[in-house]
């Protein structure tokens, strides 16, 4: 990825340009110390003077009023706030009419910013004051006051906090009074510029110490640049939070959100005082000290999938290369390319007006359809369909270009969604809520309606990253997520009545990814790279989960690596310095998944015998129990030396009825309540009581015996025997009440138990014979 710079031969301004801002993706306004506001049209390459300001107004900063998220028709900004050196800010219309001038600060007003909703304006000045104003320019409050000038200010993603500079310090102050203020030393020189992105919640800062830094919203340093030759005068996030730009003297740099640099350009600009990204995130404008306005297009992005590599060579041209045979295809587009995604044998490209869907089998005839709104901020792909996110909605399309659904939920803000907070599978869409980050909304892909009974998934901690598995049946769909504590959790997405259990898979997990062809999960856990070959093991037999893992040292990936993709048996990891590392894992677990999904148990056993690895046998054992194939499970458990479980499986095989076998398989997986329900539905009340006695669930055993008026004496007898073993006396009032005047006769109890077993055997043989009769008929 690099920047393609365009700079006019002669500057359009006589003095330094202090600030720039985009109205649409093709129109820019610039303000200069020559008192002119100039409009640039990039399509026609024309510049027009909008207004000449009075000679005493020297512009310092300006910011367009945010376009309304609800008003779909308003596609561009209509007015802006301009701060100036005379201590005022001015509300100016798009045509250049000054609607209002407000006395704001003593000394220059150094920065002004609208919040994301356009309901409030924050200004900062040389007098060290931070003031909040209404939309019409009425003073609401003075948020803070300090002894040093405040050079830069930014709103938090939820418009509830304000970030501002104080010399070498950064301060985050919430709007609520008495709320905790966060303050830390950020640079060794005065901080000149800050920016806070609403999508990734990360903060940029630049200072006179010639460094730029990336912080999280808690003030933790994520990236610290090397010192440059000159002070860093400007920084700005791209709208989607994936890139940022840095400006200095004769310097323009393009960086990834983690801090490493994609490209460094040295245009003849003087210092770049202000950087603005276009709404679609494809180009940058810079306000230069020598009167120029520098434009830079982001080109040469790369997308890779298996043997295909796609490169954006120009604004409207892509090159596709097949590395197997070196075949090259050129893809031409009518409009400039904004976003693209390559996965599942399809390339999806969104331009400013249309969406193109290419198949990797045929690059010549794409499916083309018009977009409802131009700026697509995110494309996600699954095997059967893909998701587009724009400024107002979420749309799901098939690869044939057919619109499928558009999920919605109350308070949905699509402008802050990214690949970590949205996940897509063949049948489910998952979206983490921004208003309450502990909640995940789940939708049916085919209808866009909430999944199951409409309940959302709720966790006790804030969730940072979510991912749906890609294969298997809808009922078995799982979602993995990382919470604020860096715990990796997994749960089922099916939501019917019973609250699904959230199970912790690992701790200190920084990044995760599901495989595209089978349900294998990988993640970076502290200093280890871990692959969960069969994550469902936690639902089947948690004891053997460690035996189903693959682990290796991850210290080679340095600090803060990120998993980019997990395709086939290859994992791609981006290191903190920007380099890509490819890891190959064993191909055998994926083949095992394939055999099991096709119920080819003999082939699965044969594969494990060929590979001779404990992880494979452990996965097979868990898969077999999950699919109720106890014969294969017995082989798997025997191979990994779990003798007690082999004996238990043998005892299950000898049980007389199908219901008893089913209940004990559920017990084997720890599903006690479900096992009890199966037995009670089959009329096997004694067996239900007996499993509670065996598990020492005395209260529940007595409750069932009393409810069904049977075997109360059996429960009391076993309870008495249990207490005698430990030399204790009965203290439970309920048991004392039912034991009054009851003589325990073990002979009688044993006879009753024998009768129950005989009865179950008879039931089983009767149902079998009636089944056989039905077959004969």
Coordinates of C-alpha atoms in Angstrom, one line a residue, residues 31-592:
X31 CA -8.7 28.0 4.6
X32 CA -5.5 30.1 4.6
X33 CA -3.8 33.0 6.3
X34 CA -4.6 35.0 3.1
X35 CA -8.2 35.1 4.5
X36 CA -9.6 33.1 1.6
X37 CA -11.8 30.0 1.7
X38 CA -11.3 28.0 -1.5
X39 CA -13.4 25.2 -2.8
X40 CA -11.6 22.4 -4.8
X41 CA -13.5 20.1 -7.2
X42 CA -11.4 17.0 -7.9
X43 CA -13.5 15.8 -10.8
X44 CA -13.0 19.0 -12.9
X45 CA -9.8 20.1 -11.2
X46 CA -11.3 23.5 -10.7
X47 CA -10.8 25.8 -7.7
X48 CA -13.3 28.5 -6.6
X49 CA -13.0 31.2 -4.0
X50 CA -16.0 30.9 -1.8
X51 CA -15.4 33.9 0.5
X52 CA -12.8 36.4 1.5
X53 CA -12.8 36.7 5.2
X54 CA -12.3 40.1 6.9
X55 CA -8.6 41.0 7.3
X56 CA -8.7 40.6 11.1
X57 CA -9.8 36.9 10.9
X58 CA -6.9 34.5 10.6
X59 CA -8.4 30.9 10.4
X60 CA -6.8 28.3 12.6
X61 CA -9.1 25.2 12.4
X62 CA -12.4 24.3 10.8
X63 CA -14.8 21.3 11.0
X64 CA -17.8 20.4 8.9
X65 CA -21.1 19.9 10.7
X66 CA -21.6 16.1 10.6
X67 CA -24.2 14.9 8.1
X68 CA -27.3 13.6 9.9
X69 CA -27.2 9.8 10.4
X70 CA -31.1 9.7 10.1
X71 CA -31.6 12.0 7.2
X72 CA -30.7 9.8 4.3
X73 CA -31.1 12.5 1.7
X74 CA -28.5 14.8 3.2
X75 CA -25.4 13.3 1.7
X76 CA -23.1 16.2 2.3
X77 CA -22.3 18.7 5.0
X78 CA -24.1 22.1 4.7
X79 CA -22.2 24.3 7.2
X80 CA -18.9 24.4 9.2
X81 CA -17.4 26.0 12.2
X82 CA -14.3 28.1 11.7
X83 CA -12.0 29.0 14.6
X84 CA -9.8 32.1 14.3
X85 CA -7.0 34.0 16.0
X86 CA -9.3 36.8 17.2
X87 CA -10.8 34.7 20.0
X88 CA -14.0 33.9 18.0
X89 CA -15.5 31.0 16.3
X90 CA -17.7 31.5 13.2
X91 CA -20.6 29.4 11.9
X92 CA -20.4 29.6 8.1
X93 CA -22.7 28.1 5.5
X94 CA -21.5 26.1 2.5
X95 CA -21.9 29.1 0.3
X96 CA -19.6 31.2 2.5
X97 CA -22.1 33.3 4.4
X98 CA -21.1 33.9 8.1
X99 CA -24.3 32.9 10.0
X100 CA -22.9 33.7 13.4
X101 CA -19.7 34.8 15.1
X102 CA -19.3 34.1 18.8
X103 CA -16.7 35.5 21.3
X104 CA -15.3 32.3 22.7
X105 CA -11.8 32.6 24.2
X106 CA -9.2 35.2 25.3
X107 CA -6.5 34.8 22.6
X108 CA -6.8 32.5 19.6
X109 CA -9.4 29.7 19.4
X110 CA -6.9 26.9 18.5
X111 CA -9.4 24.1 17.6
X112 CA -13.1 23.4 17.3
X113 CA -14.9 20.0 16.9
X114 CA -18.5 19.0 16.4
X115 CA -19.5 15.8 18.2
X116 CA -20.7 12.8 16.1
X117 CA -24.4 13.6 16.4
X118 CA -23.9 17.3 15.7
X119 CA -25.6 18.3 19.0
X120 CA -22.6 20.0 20.6
X121 CA -19.4 21.8 19.7
X122 CA -16.2 21.9 21.8
X123 CA -13.6 24.7 21.4
X124 CA -10.2 25.1 23.0
X125 CA -8.0 28.2 23.1
X126 CA -4.8 29.8 24.1
X127 CA -6.4 30.8 27.4
X128 CA -6.3 27.1 28.4
X129 CA -10.1 26.8 28.5
X130 CA -12.2 23.9 27.1
X131 CA -15.8 25.0 26.3
X132 CA -18.9 23.1 25.2
X133 CA -21.4 25.0 23.0
X134 CA -24.8 24.2 21.6
X135 CA -25.5 23.6 17.9
X136 CA -26.6 27.3 17.6
X137 CA -23.5 28.7 19.4
X138 CA -24.8 29.1 22.9
X139 CA -22.3 28.4 25.8
X140 CA -23.3 25.3 27.7
X141 CA -20.4 24.8 30.0
X142 CA -16.7 25.4 30.6
X143 CA -15.5 21.8 30.9
X144 CA -12.0 22.6 32.1
X145 CA -9.5 25.4 32.7
X146 CA -5.7 25.2 32.9
X147 CA -2.6 27.4 32.7
X148 CA -1.3 26.3 29.3
X149 CA -2.7 26.7 25.8
X150 CA -4.8 23.7 24.5
X151 CA -3.6 23.0 21.0
X152 CA -5.9 20.1 20.0
X153 CA -9.2 18.4 21.0
X154 CA -11.2 15.3 20.0
X155 CA -14.5 13.8 21.1
X156 CA -14.8 10.2 22.4
X157 CA -16.6 7.7 20.2
X158 CA -19.8 8.0 22.3
X159 CA -19.6 11.8 22.5
X160 CA -19.6 11.5 26.3
X161 CA -15.9 12.3 26.8
X162 CA -13.4 14.9 25.5
X163 CA -9.7 14.4 24.9
X164 CA -7.5 17.5 25.0
X165 CA -3.8 18.4 25.3
X166 CA -2.2 20.1 28.2
X167 CA 1.5 20.7 27.4
X168 CA 3.1 17.3 27.4
X169 CA 0.0 15.7 29.0
X170 CA -3.1 14.2 27.5
X171 CA -6.4 14.5 29.4
X172 CA -9.7 12.6 28.9
X173 CA -12.5 14.3 30.7
X174 CA -16.1 13.0 30.8
X175 CA -18.9 15.5 30.3
X176 CA -20.6 14.2 33.5
X177 CA -19.5 16.2 36.6
X178 CA -17.6 14.3 39.3
X179 CA -16.7 11.6 36.8
X180 CA -13.1 10.3 36.9
X181 CA -10.6 12.3 34.8
X182 CA -7.8 10.3 33.0
X183 CA -4.5 12.1 32.7
X184 CA -1.0 10.9 31.6
X185 CA 2.3 12.2 30.3
X186 CA 2.3 11.3 26.6
X187 CA 5.3 13.1 25.0
X188 CA 8.6 14.7 25.9
X189 CA 7.6 17.9 24.0
X190 CA 4.4 19.9 23.7
X191 CA 1.6 17.9 22.1
X192 CA 0.4 19.6 18.9
X193 CA -2.4 17.3 17.6
X194 CA -4.7 14.5 18.8
X195 CA -7.3 12.3 17.1
X196 CA -9.7 9.7 18.6
X197 CA -11.3 7.1 16.3
X198 CA -14.9 6.1 16.8
X199 CA -14.5 2.6 15.2
X200 CA -11.4 1.2 16.9
X201 CA -11.5 3.5 20.0
X202 CA -7.8 4.3 19.6
X203 CA -6.1 7.6 20.2
X204 CA -3.3 9.3 18.1
X205 CA -1.0 12.0 19.4
X206 CA 1.8 14.0 17.8
X207 CA 4.2 16.3 19.4
X208 CA 7.2 18.6 19.3
X209 CA 9.4 15.7 20.4
X210 CA 9.1 14.6 16.7
X211 CA 7.2 11.4 17.6
X212 CA 3.7 10.2 17.0
X213 CA 2.1 7.6 19.3
X214 CA -1.0 5.3 19.4
X215 CA -2.9 4.8 22.7
X216 CA -5.9 2.9 23.8
X217 CA -8.7 4.7 25.5
X218 CA -7.2 3.8 29.0
X219 CA -4.0 5.7 28.2
X220 CA -1.9 2.6 27.6
X221 CA 0.8 3.0 24.9
X222 CA 0.4 0.7 21.9
X223 CA 2.9 2.2 19.5
X224 CA 5.7 4.7 19.9
X225 CA 7.4 6.0 16.7
X226 CA 11.0 6.7 16.1
X227 CA 11.9 10.4 16.4
X228 CA 11.5 12.2 13.0
X229 CA 13.7 15.1 11.8
X230 CA 11.0 17.7 12.5
X231 CA 8.0 18.1 14.9
X232 CA 4.9 16.1 13.9
X233 CA 2.4 18.8 13.1
X234 CA -0.7 16.7 12.1
X235 CA -2.2 13.3 12.5
X236 CA -5.6 11.9 11.4
X237 CA -7.5 8.6 11.5
X238 CA -9.1 7.2 8.3
X239 CA -12.9 6.9 8.9
X240 CA -12.9 3.1 9.2
X241 CA -10.0 3.2 11.8
X242 CA -7.8 0.8 9.8
X243 CA -5.2 3.5 8.7
X244 CA -3.9 6.8 9.8
X245 CA -1.9 9.6 8.2
X246 CA 1.0 11.6 9.8
X247 CA 2.2 15.0 8.5
X248 CA 5.4 16.9 9.2
X249 CA 7.9 19.2 7.4
X250 CA 8.1 17.9 3.8
X251 CA 6.7 14.6 5.1
X252 CA 3.5 12.6 4.7
X253 CA 3.3 9.1 6.1
X254 CA 0.6 6.4 5.8
X255 CA 0.4 4.0 8.8
X256 CA -1.5 0.9 9.9
X257 CA -3.7 1.3 13.0
X258 CA -1.1 -0.7 15.0
X259 CA 1.5 2.0 14.2
X260 CA 3.8 0.5 11.6
X261 CA 4.3 2.5 8.4
X262 CA 3.0 1.5 4.9
X263 CA 4.5 4.4 3.0
X264 CA 6.6 7.5 3.4
X265 CA 6.3 10.4 0.9
X266 CA 8.5 13.6 0.8
X267 CA 6.4 16.2 -1.1
X268 CA 7.6 19.8 -1.3
X269 CA 4.9 21.2 1.0
X270 CA 6.6 22.8 4.0
X271 CA 5.0 21.7 7.3
X272 CA 1.6 19.9 6.9
X273 CA -0.6 21.6 9.5
X274 CA -3.8 19.7 9.0
X275 CA -4.8 16.4 7.4
X276 CA -8.3 15.4 6.4
X277 CA -9.5 12.1 5.1
X278 CA -12.2 11.9 2.5
X279 CA -15.5 10.4 3.6
X280 CA -14.8 7.1 1.8
X281 CA -11.3 6.8 3.2
X282 CA -9.6 6.6 -0.2
X283 CA -7.8 9.9 -0.2
X284 CA -6.1 12.5 2.0
X285 CA -5.8 16.2 1.8
X286 CA -3.1 18.1 3.6
X287 CA -2.9 21.9 4.5
X288 CA 0.7 23.0 3.7
X289 CA 2.9 25.7 5.1
X290 CA 3.9 27.0 1.6
X291 CA 0.3 27.7 0.4
X292 CA -0.2 24.4 -1.3
X293 CA -2.9 21.8 -0.7
X294 CA -1.5 18.3 -1.1
X295 CA -3.7 15.4 -2.3
X296 CA -2.8 11.8 -1.8
X297 CA -4.6 8.7 -3.0
X298 CA -4.3 5.3 -1.2
X299 CA -3.3 2.8 -3.9
X300 CA -1.7 -0.7 -4.2
X301 CA -3.8 -2.4 -1.5
X302 CA -3.3 -6.1 -1.6
X303 CA -5.9 -8.9 -1.0
X304 CA -4.8 -12.6 -1.0
X305 CA -6.8 -15.8 -1.0
X306 CA -5.2 -19.3 -1.7
X307 CA -3.4 -18.9 -5.1
X308 CA -4.9 -15.5 -6.0
X309 CA -3.5 -12.1 -5.4
X310 CA -5.5 -8.9 -6.1
X311 CA -3.8 -5.5 -6.2
X312 CA -5.5 -2.1 -6.6
X313 CA -3.0 -0.5 -9.2
X314 CA -5.0 2.7 -9.9
X315 CA -8.1 4.3 -8.5
X316 CA -10.3 2.4 -11.0
X317 CA -8.1 -0.6 -11.9
X318 CA -7.3 -3.9 -10.2
X319 CA -4.8 -6.5 -11.2
X320 CA -5.5 -10.2 -10.4
X321 CA -2.6 -12.6 -10.4
X322 CA -2.9 -16.4 -10.2
X323 CA 0.4 -17.5 -8.7
X324 CA 0.0 -21.1 -9.9
X325 CA 0.2 -20.3 -13.6
X326 CA 1.2 -16.6 -13.5
X327 CA -2.0 -15.6 -15.4
X328 CA -2.8 -11.9 -15.0
X329 CA -6.3 -10.3 -15.4
X330 CA -7.0 -6.6 -15.4
X331 CA -10.3 -5.5 -13.9
X332 CA -11.6 -2.0 -14.9
X333 CA -14.2 -0.1 -13.0
X334 CA -16.4 2.8 -13.9
X335 CA -15.9 4.6 -10.6
X336 CA -13.1 4.6 -8.0
X337 CA -12.8 1.6 -5.8
X338 CA -13.6 2.1 -2.1
X339 CA -13.6 -1.3 -0.4
X340 CA -12.8 -4.9 -1.5
X341 CA -12.7 -8.3 0.0
X342 CA -11.4 -11.6 -1.4
X343 CA -12.6 -14.9 0.2
X344 CA -14.6 -18.1 -0.5
X345 CA -13.7 -18.0 -4.2
X346 CA -15.3 -14.6 -4.7
X347 CA -13.9 -11.0 -5.0
X348 CA -16.4 -8.4 -3.8
X349 CA -15.6 -4.8 -4.8
X350 CA -17.6 -1.7 -3.9
X351 CA -17.1 1.5 -5.9
X352 CA -18.7 4.8 -5.1
X353 CA -22.0 3.8 -6.8
X354 CA -21.9 0.1 -7.5
X355 CA -21.0 -3.3 -6.2
X356 CA -19.1 -5.9 -8.3
X357 CA -19.0 -9.6 -7.5
X358 CA -16.4 -11.7 -9.3
X359 CA -15.9 -15.4 -9.2
X360 CA -12.3 -16.7 -9.1
X361 CA -13.3 -19.1 -11.9
X362 CA -14.4 -16.3 -14.2
X363 CA -13.0 -12.8 -14.0
X364 CA -14.6 -11.5 -17.2
X365 CA -18.3 -11.4 -16.2
X366 CA -19.0 -9.9 -12.8
X367 CA -22.4 -9.5 -11.2
X368 CA -23.0 -5.8 -10.9
X369 CA -25.7 -4.0 -8.8
X370 CA -26.2 -0.4 -7.7
X371 CA -25.6 0.5 -4.0
X372 CA -28.2 2.4 -2.0
X373 CA -25.6 4.6 -0.4
X374 CA -22.1 5.2 -1.8
X375 CA -19.7 4.8 1.1
X376 CA -19.3 1.1 2.1
X377 CA -17.3 0.9 5.2
X378 CA -17.1 -2.9 5.7
X379 CA -17.4 -6.0 3.6
X380 CA -17.7 -9.5 5.3
X381 CA -17.9 -12.8 3.4
X382 CA -19.2 -16.2 4.2
X383 CA -19.4 -19.3 1.9
X384 CA -23.0 -18.5 0.7
X385 CA -23.3 -14.7 0.9
X386 CA -21.7 -11.5 1.9
X387 CA -22.4 -8.5 4.1
X388 CA -22.1 -4.8 3.2
X389 CA -22.1 -2.1 5.9
X390 CA -22.6 1.6 4.9
X391 CA -23.4 4.8 6.8
X392 CA -27.1 3.9 7.4
X393 CA -27.7 0.1 7.2
X394 CA -26.4 -3.4 7.0
X395 CA -27.2 -5.4 3.8
X396 CA -26.8 -9.1 3.1
X397 CA -26.5 -10.2 -0.6
X398 CA -26.0 -13.5 -2.3
X399 CA -23.1 -14.0 -4.7
X400 CA -25.6 -13.8 -7.5
X401 CA -26.3 -10.1 -6.4
X402 CA -29.7 -10.9 -4.9
X403 CA -30.6 -8.9 -1.8
X404 CA -31.4 -11.2 1.1
X405 CA -32.0 -9.2 4.3
X406 CA -31.1 -6.1 6.3
X407 CA -30.9 -6.8 10.1
X408 CA -31.8 -3.9 12.4
X409 CA -31.8 -3.3 16.2
X410 CA -32.6 -0.3 18.4
X411 CA -29.9 2.3 18.5
X412 CA -27.9 0.7 15.7
X413 CA -24.9 2.8 14.6
X414 CA -23.4 1.3 11.4
X415 CA -20.7 3.9 11.2
X416 CA -18.7 2.4 14.1
X417 CA -18.9 -1.3 13.1
X418 CA -15.8 -3.2 12.1
X419 CA -14.6 -6.8 11.5
X420 CA -14.1 -7.3 15.2
X421 CA -17.6 -6.4 16.2
X422 CA -19.6 -8.0 13.3
X423 CA -19.4 -11.7 12.3
X424 CA -21.1 -13.6 9.5
X425 CA -21.7 -17.3 8.9
X426 CA -24.0 -19.2 6.4
X427 CA -27.0 -18.8 8.6
X428 CA -26.3 -16.3 11.3
X429 CA -25.2 -12.6 11.6
X430 CA -23.8 -11.5 15.0
X431 CA -23.3 -7.9 16.0
X432 CA -21.8 -6.6 19.2
X433 CA -23.8 -3.7 20.6
X434 CA -22.0 -0.4 21.0
X435 CA -24.3 1.1 23.6
X436 CA -23.8 -1.9 25.9
X437 CA -20.7 -3.8 24.9
X438 CA -21.7 -6.8 27.0
X439 CA -24.4 -7.7 24.5
X440 CA -24.3 -9.5 21.1
X441 CA -27.3 -9.4 18.8
X442 CA -28.0 -12.5 16.8
X443 CA -29.9 -12.5 13.5
X444 CA -31.1 -15.1 11.0
X445 CA -29.2 -14.4 7.8
X446 CA -32.1 -15.4 5.5
X447 CA -34.7 -13.1 7.1
X448 CA -32.7 -10.5 9.1
X449 CA -35.0 -11.3 12.1
X450 CA -33.6 -12.0 15.6
X451 CA -32.5 -15.6 16.1
X452 CA -34.6 -18.1 18.1
X453 CA -36.9 -16.5 20.6
X454 CA -35.4 -13.0 19.9
X455 CA -33.2 -12.8 23.0
X456 CA -29.7 -11.4 22.7
X457 CA -26.6 -13.0 24.0
X458 CA -25.4 -11.3 27.2
X459 CA -22.0 -11.6 29.0
X460 CA -20.8 -10.4 32.3
X461 CA -17.9 -8.4 30.8
X462 CA -17.5 -6.0 27.9
X463 CA -16.8 -8.0 24.6
X464 CA -13.9 -6.9 22.4
X465 CA -14.0 -9.3 19.4
X466 CA -16.5 -11.8 18.1
X467 CA -16.3 -14.7 15.6
X468 CA -18.9 -17.2 14.4
X469 CA -17.8 -20.7 13.3
X470 CA -18.4 -21.4 9.6
X471 CA -19.4 -25.0 9.1
X472 CA -21.9 -27.5 10.5
X473 CA -25.7 -27.3 11.2
X474 CA -27.5 -24.2 12.3
X475 CA -28.4 -25.8 15.6
X476 CA -24.8 -26.4 16.3
X477 CA -23.6 -22.9 15.4
X478 CA -21.1 -21.6 18.0
X479 CA -19.8 -18.1 18.6
X480 CA -16.4 -17.4 20.1
X481 CA -15.5 -14.1 21.7
X482 CA -12.8 -12.3 23.6
X483 CA -13.9 -10.1 26.5
X484 CA -12.2 -7.2 28.3
X485 CA -10.3 -9.6 30.6
X486 CA -8.8 -11.2 27.5
X487 CA -10.7 -14.4 28.3
X488 CA -11.7 -16.5 25.2
X489 CA -15.3 -17.8 25.6
X490 CA -17.5 -20.0 23.5
X491 CA -21.3 -20.5 23.5
X492 CA -24.1 -21.7 21.3
X493 CA -26.0 -19.2 19.3
X494 CA -29.4 -21.1 19.4
X495 CA -31.7 -19.2 21.7
X496 CA -34.8 -21.0 22.8
X497 CA -36.0 -20.5 26.4
X498 CA -33.0 -22.1 28.2
X499 CA -30.1 -19.7 28.7
X500 CA -27.1 -21.2 26.9
X501 CA -24.0 -21.7 29.0
X502 CA -21.0 -19.5 28.2
X503 CA -17.8 -21.6 28.7
X504 CA -14.3 -20.2 29.0
X505 CA -11.8 -21.8 26.6
X506 CA -8.6 -19.8 27.5
X507 CA -7.2 -16.8 29.2
X508 CA -5.0 -13.9 27.9
X509 CA -6.1 -14.4 24.3
X510 CA -5.3 -11.4 22.1
X511 CA -6.7 -12.5 18.7
X512 CA -8.7 -15.4 17.3
X513 CA -9.9 -16.8 14.0
X514 CA -12.1 -19.8 12.8
X515 CA -11.0 -22.0 10.0
X516 CA -12.9 -21.4 6.7
X517 CA -13.5 -25.1 5.9
X518 CA -14.1 -26.8 9.3
X519 CA -14.8 -25.7 12.9
X520 CA -11.2 -25.4 14.1
X521 CA -10.3 -22.3 16.2
X522 CA -6.9 -20.7 16.5
X523 CA -5.7 -17.9 18.8
X524 CA -2.7 -16.2 20.3
X525 CA -2.7 -16.8 24.0
X526 CA -0.1 -14.8 25.9
X527 CA 3.2 -16.1 24.4
X528 CA 1.7 -19.2 22.9
X529 CA 0.0 -19.9 19.5
X530 CA -2.9 -22.4 20.2
X531 CA -5.2 -24.3 17.9
X532 CA -8.4 -25.8 19.4
X533 CA -8.9 -28.7 16.9
X534 CA -12.4 -29.5 18.3
X535 CA -13.7 -26.6 20.5
X536 CA -17.0 -28.5 21.1
X537 CA -15.0 -30.8 23.4
X538 CA -16.0 -28.4 26.2
X539 CA -19.6 -29.4 25.8
X540 CA -18.8 -33.1 25.6
X541 CA -15.9 -33.9 28.0
X542 CA -14.0 -30.9 29.3
X543 CA -11.3 -33.2 31.0
X544 CA -9.8 -34.1 27.6
X545 CA -9.8 -30.5 26.1
X546 CA -6.1 -30.1 26.8
X547 CA -5.4 -33.2 24.8
X548 CA -7.3 -31.8 21.7
X549 CA -5.0 -28.7 21.5
X550 CA -2.0 -27.9 19.4
X551 CA 0.5 -25.4 21.0
X552 CA 3.7 -23.7 19.9
X553 CA 5.8 -20.8 21.1
X554 CA 4.7 -17.4 19.7
X555 CA 7.5 -15.3 20.9
X556 CA 8.8 -15.0 17.3
X557 CA 5.7 -12.9 16.4
X558 CA 6.9 -10.1 18.8
X559 CA 4.5 -7.9 20.7
X560 CA 0.8 -7.5 19.8
X561 CA 0.6 -9.8 16.7
X562 CA -2.8 -10.2 14.9
X563 CA -4.3 -13.2 13.1
X564 CA -5.3 -12.1 9.6
X565 CA -6.8 -15.3 8.2
X566 CA -7.1 -19.1 8.7
X567 CA -7.6 -20.7 5.3
X568 CA -7.2 -24.4 4.8
X569 CA -4.3 -25.4 7.1
X570 CA -2.5 -22.1 6.8
X571 CA -2.7 -19.3 9.4
X572 CA -1.5 -15.8 8.5
X573 CA -0.3 -13.6 11.3
X574 CA 0.6 -9.9 11.0
X575 CA 3.4 -8.9 13.4
X576 CA 3.6 -5.6 15.2
X577 CA 6.2 -4.4 12.6
X578 CA 3.8 -5.1 9.7
X579 CA 5.5 -8.2 8.4
X580 CA 3.3 -11.3 7.6
X581 CA 4.2 -14.7 9.0
X582 CA 2.5 -17.9 7.7
X583 CA 2.1 -20.9 9.9
X584 CA 1.1 -24.3 8.6
X585 CA -0.8 -26.6 10.9
X586 CA -1.5 -30.4 10.5
X587 CA -4.0 -31.1 7.7
X588 CA -5.3 -34.2 9.5
X589 CA -7.8 -32.7 12.0
X590 CA -9.6 -31.0 9.0
X591 CA -9.9 -34.4 7.3
X592 CA -11.1 -35.9 10.5

